[in-house]
Amino acid sequence: MDGMKNIILDVLSPESAICHAVVSRVELPGTLGRFVVLKDHAPLISSLEKGDIVYDGEDGQEMRCPISSGFVEICDNHVIACVER
C-alpha cells in the first residue's frame, strides 16, 4: 500500500457497495458545506447533500461519486458514507 494512502473509503447505497478504496483524502458535500477528510481526522458524523464525493483513484487520478443525499461516519481513518444516488 502506498504510504500516502491511508484512509479506507466505503461508499454504500441501499442497492449496492458503490466504492471501496484506500485513499489519501476524501472531499464530501456536507449539509453545512463541503469538507475534506485527511489522515487522523477527528471522529465525526455528518449529513450529506447533493453533490460529489471526490477522492484520489488508484493511479492518482481524481474520482467522483455523485450522490443525492446521505450520511457519513469518520472514525479511525475509515470513512463510511451511506448514500442515495
mmCIF file with all atom_site columns, C-alpha atoms in Angstrom:
data_model
loop_
_atom_site.group_PDB
_atom_site.id
_atom_site.type_symbol
_atom_site.label_atom_id
_atom_site.label_alt_id
_atom_site.label_comp_id
_atom_site.label_asym_id
_atom_site.label_entity_id
_atom_site.label_seq_id
_atom_site.pdbx_PDB_ins_code
_atom_site.Cartn_x
_atom_site.Cartn_y
_atom_site.Cartn_z
_atom_site.occupancy
_atom_site.B_iso_or_equiv
_atom_site.pdbx_formal_charge
_atom_site.auth_seq_id
_atom_site.auth_comp_id
_atom_site.auth_asym_id
_atom_site.auth_atom_id
_atom_site.pdbx_PDB_model_num
ATOM 1  C CA . MET A 1 1  ? 0.000   0.000  0.000   1.00 0.00 ? 1  MET A CA 1
ATOM 2  C CA . ASP A 1 2  ? 1.227   3.476  -0.868  1.00 0.00 ? 2  ASP A CA 1
ATOM 3  C CA . GLY A 1 3  ? 2.489   5.269  2.252   1.00 0.00 ? 3  GLY A CA 1
ATOM 4  C CA . MET A 1 4  ? 0.360   8.333  1.476   1.00 0.00 ? 4  MET A CA 1
ATOM 5  C CA . LYS A 1 5  ? -2.863  6.394  1.011   1.00 0.00 ? 5  LYS A CA 1
ATOM 6  C CA . ASN A 1 6  ? -4.039  5.568  4.489   1.00 0.00 ? 6  ASN A CA 1
ATOM 7  C CA . ILE A 1 7  ? -7.777  6.235  4.643   1.00 0.00 ? 7  ILE A CA 1
ATOM 8  C CA . ILE A 1 8  ? -10.285 3.491  3.882   1.00 0.00 ? 8  ILE A CA 1
ATOM 9  C CA . LEU A 1 9  ? -13.282 4.839  1.967   1.00 0.00 ? 9  LEU A CA 1
ATOM 10 C CA . ASP A 1 10 ? -16.529 2.886  1.686   1.00 0.00 ? 10 ASP A CA 1
ATOM 11 C CA . VAL A 1 11 ? -19.493 4.386  -0.164  1.00 0.00 ? 11 VAL A CA 1
ATOM 12 C CA . LEU A 1 12 ? -22.659 2.326  0.239   1.00 0.00 ? 12 LEU A CA 1
ATOM 13 C CA . SER A 1 13 ? -26.196 2.679  -1.087  1.00 0.00 ? 13 SER A CA 1
ATOM 14 C CA . PRO A 1 14 ? -29.263 0.580  -0.242  1.00 0.00 ? 14 PRO A CA 1
ATOM 15 C CA . GLU A 1 15 ? -28.774 -1.200 -3.573  1.00 0.00 ? 15 GLU A CA 1
ATOM 16 C CA . SER A 1 16 ? -25.027 -1.903 -3.532  1.00 0.00 ? 16 SER A CA 1
ATOM 17 C CA . ALA A 1 17 ? -21.495 -1.143 -2.400  1.00 0.00 ? 17 ALA A CA 1
ATOM 18 C CA . ILE A 1 18 ? -20.532 1.717  -4.718  1.00 0.00 ? 18 ILE A CA 1
ATOM 19 C CA . CYS A 1 19 ? -16.902 2.185  -3.758  1.00 0.00 ? 19 CYS A CA 1
ATOM 20 C CA . HIS A 1 20 ? -14.223 0.587  -1.593  1.00 0.00 ? 20 HIS A CA 1
ATOM 21 C CA . ALA A 1 21 ? -10.823 2.268  -1.892  1.00 0.00 ? 21 ALA A CA 1
ATOM 22 C CA . VAL A 1 22 ? -7.707  3.190  0.051   1.00 0.00 ? 22 VAL A CA 1
ATOM 23 C CA . VAL A 1 23 ? -7.112  6.908  -0.457  1.00 0.00 ? 23 VAL A CA 1
ATOM 24 C CA . SER A 1 24 ? -5.122  9.859  0.896   1.00 0.00 ? 24 SER A CA 1
ATOM 25 C CA . ARG A 1 25 ? -8.056  12.318 1.017   1.00 0.00 ? 25 ARG A CA 1
ATOM 26 C CA . VAL A 1 26 ? -11.831 12.443 0.648   1.00 0.00 ? 26 VAL A CA 1
ATOM 27 C CA . GLU A 1 27 ? -13.892 15.556 -0.092  1.00 0.00 ? 27 GLU A CA 1
ATOM 28 C CA . LEU A 1 28 ? -17.555 15.355 0.913   1.00 0.00 ? 28 LEU A CA 1
ATOM 29 C CA . PRO A 1 29 ? -20.645 17.525 0.260   1.00 0.00 ? 29 PRO A CA 1
ATOM 30 C CA . GLY A 1 30 ? -21.690 18.187 3.867   1.00 0.00 ? 30 GLY A CA 1
ATOM 31 C CA . THR A 1 31 ? -25.043 19.807 4.569   1.00 0.00 ? 31 THR A CA 1
ATOM 32 C CA . LEU A 1 32 ? -23.228 22.793 6.109   1.00 0.00 ? 32 LEU A CA 1
ATOM 33 C CA . GLY A 1 33 ? -20.641 22.936 3.318   1.00 0.00 ? 33 GLY A CA 1
ATOM 34 C CA . ARG A 1 34 ? -18.006 20.801 1.590   1.00 0.00 ? 34 ARG A CA 1
ATOM 35 C CA . PHE A 1 35 ? -15.226 19.429 3.780   1.00 0.00 ? 35 PHE A CA 1
ATOM 36 C CA . VAL A 1 36 ? -12.061 17.379 3.339   1.00 0.00 ? 36 VAL A CA 1
ATOM 37 C CA . VAL A 1 37 ? -11.014 14.340 5.374   1.00 0.00 ? 37 VAL A CA 1
ATOM 38 C CA . LEU A 1 38 ? -7.289  13.659 5.740   1.00 0.00 ? 38 LEU A CA 1
ATOM 39 C CA . LYS A 1 39 ? -5.406  11.061 7.801   1.00 0.00 ? 39 LYS A CA 1
ATOM 40 C CA . ASP A 1 40 ? -6.204  11.149 11.554  1.00 0.00 ? 40 ASP A CA 1
ATOM 41 C CA . HIS A 1 41 ? -9.342  13.295 11.122  1.00 0.00 ? 41 HIS A CA 1
ATOM 42 C CA . ALA A 1 42 ? -11.341 13.663 14.344  1.00 0.00 ? 42 ALA A CA 1
ATOM 43 C CA . PRO A 1 43 ? -14.308 11.276 14.679  1.00 0.00 ? 43 PRO A CA 1
ATOM 44 C CA . LEU A 1 44 ? -17.368 12.799 13.035  1.00 0.00 ? 44 LEU A CA 1
ATOM 45 C CA . ILE A 1 45 ? -20.886 12.006 11.854  1.00 0.00 ? 45 ILE A CA 1
ATOM 46 C CA . SER A 1 46 ? -22.396 14.374 9.279   1.00 0.00 ? 46 SER A CA 1
ATOM 47 C CA . SER A 1 47 ? -25.331 14.571 6.919   1.00 0.00 ? 47 SER A CA 1
ATOM 48 C CA . LEU A 1 48 ? -24.568 14.901 3.210   1.00 0.00 ? 48 LEU A CA 1
ATOM 49 C CA . GLU A 1 49 ? -26.379 16.787 0.468   1.00 0.00 ? 49 GLU A CA 1
ATOM 50 C CA . LYS A 1 50 ? -26.485 16.533 -3.313  1.00 0.00 ? 50 LYS A CA 1
ATOM 51 C CA . GLY A 1 51 ? -23.011 16.738 -4.789  1.00 0.00 ? 51 GLY A CA 1
ATOM 52 C CA . ASP A 1 52 ? -19.910 14.658 -5.477  1.00 0.00 ? 52 ASP A CA 1
ATOM 53 C CA . ILE A 1 53 ? -17.761 12.621 -3.135  1.00 0.00 ? 53 ILE A CA 1
ATOM 54 C CA . VAL A 1 54 ? -14.273 13.275 -4.521  1.00 0.00 ? 54 VAL A CA 1
ATOM 55 C CA . TYR A 1 55 ? -11.239 11.063 -3.823  1.00 0.00 ? 55 TYR A CA 1
ATOM 56 C CA . ASP A 1 56 ? -7.960  10.019 -5.415  1.00 0.00 ? 56 ASP A CA 1
ATOM 57 C CA . GLY A 1 57 ? -8.104  6.883  -7.514  1.00 0.00 ? 57 GLY A CA 1
ATOM 58 C CA . GLU A 1 58 ? -5.531  4.107  -7.755  1.00 0.00 ? 58 GLU A CA 1
ATOM 59 C CA . ASP A 1 59 ? -3.496  5.930  -10.397 1.00 0.00 ? 59 ASP A CA 1
ATOM 60 C CA . GLY A 1 60 ? -3.684  9.267  -8.567  1.00 0.00 ? 60 GLY A CA 1
ATOM 61 C CA . GLN A 1 61 ? -6.499  10.455 -10.831 1.00 0.00 ? 61 GLN A CA 1
ATOM 62 C CA . GLU A 1 62 ? -9.357  12.329 -9.151  1.00 0.00 ? 62 GLU A CA 1
ATOM 63 C CA . MET A 1 63 ? -12.503 10.177 -8.903  1.00 0.00 ? 63 MET A CA 1
ATOM 64 C CA . ARG A 1 64 ? -16.045 11.465 -8.381  1.00 0.00 ? 64 ARG A CA 1
ATOM 65 C CA . CYS A 1 65 ? -19.075 9.700  -6.966  1.00 0.00 ? 65 CYS A CA 1
ATOM 66 C CA . PRO A 1 66 ? -22.301 11.723 -7.414  1.00 0.00 ? 66 PRO A CA 1
ATOM 67 C CA . ILE A 1 67 ? -24.874 11.432 -4.614  1.00 0.00 ? 67 ILE A CA 1
ATOM 68 C CA . SER A 1 68 ? -28.252 12.989 -3.863  1.00 0.00 ? 68 SER A CA 1
ATOM 69 C CA . SER A 1 69 ? -28.087 12.736 -0.043  1.00 0.00 ? 69 SER A CA 1
ATOM 70 C CA . GLY A 1 70 ? -26.780 10.614 2.806   1.00 0.00 ? 70 GLY A CA 1
ATOM 71 C CA . PHE A 1 71 ? -24.735 10.397 5.983   1.00 0.00 ? 71 PHE A CA 1
ATOM 72 C CA . VAL A 1 72 ? -21.050 9.831  6.674   1.00 0.00 ? 72 VAL A CA 1
ATOM 73 C CA . GLU A 1 73 ? -19.195 8.450  9.685   1.00 0.00 ? 73 GLU A CA 1
ATOM 74 C CA . ILE A 1 74 ? -15.479 9.117  10.101  1.00 0.00 ? 74 ILE A CA 1
ATOM 75 C CA . CYS A 1 75 ? -13.556 7.151  12.717  1.00 0.00 ? 75 CYS A CA 1
ATOM 76 C CA . ASP A 1 76 ? -10.004 5.725  12.906  1.00 0.00 ? 76 ASP A CA 1
ATOM 77 C CA . ASN A 1 77 ? -9.106  6.633  9.288   1.00 0.00 ? 77 ASN A CA 1
ATOM 78 C CA . HIS A 1 78 ? -12.221 4.877  7.979   1.00 0.00 ? 78 HIS A CA 1
ATOM 79 C CA . VAL A 1 79 ? -14.811 6.931  6.075   1.00 0.00 ? 79 VAL A CA 1
ATOM 80 C CA . ILE A 1 80 ? -18.174 5.201  5.642   1.00 0.00 ? 80 ILE A CA 1
ATOM 81 C CA . ALA A 1 81 ? -20.750 7.062  3.560   1.00 0.00 ? 81 ALA A CA 1
ATOM 82 C CA . CYS A 1 82 ? -24.314 5.715  3.343   1.00 0.00 ? 82 CYS A CA 1
ATOM 83 C CA . VAL A 1 83 ? -25.868 7.493  0.393   1.00 0.00 ? 83 VAL A CA 1
ATOM 84 C CA . GLU A 1 84 ? -28.768 7.774  -2.019  1.00 0.00 ? 84 GLU A CA 1
ATOM 85 C CA . ARG A 1 85 ? -27.794 8.229  -5.662  1.00 0.00 ? 85 ARG A CA 1
#
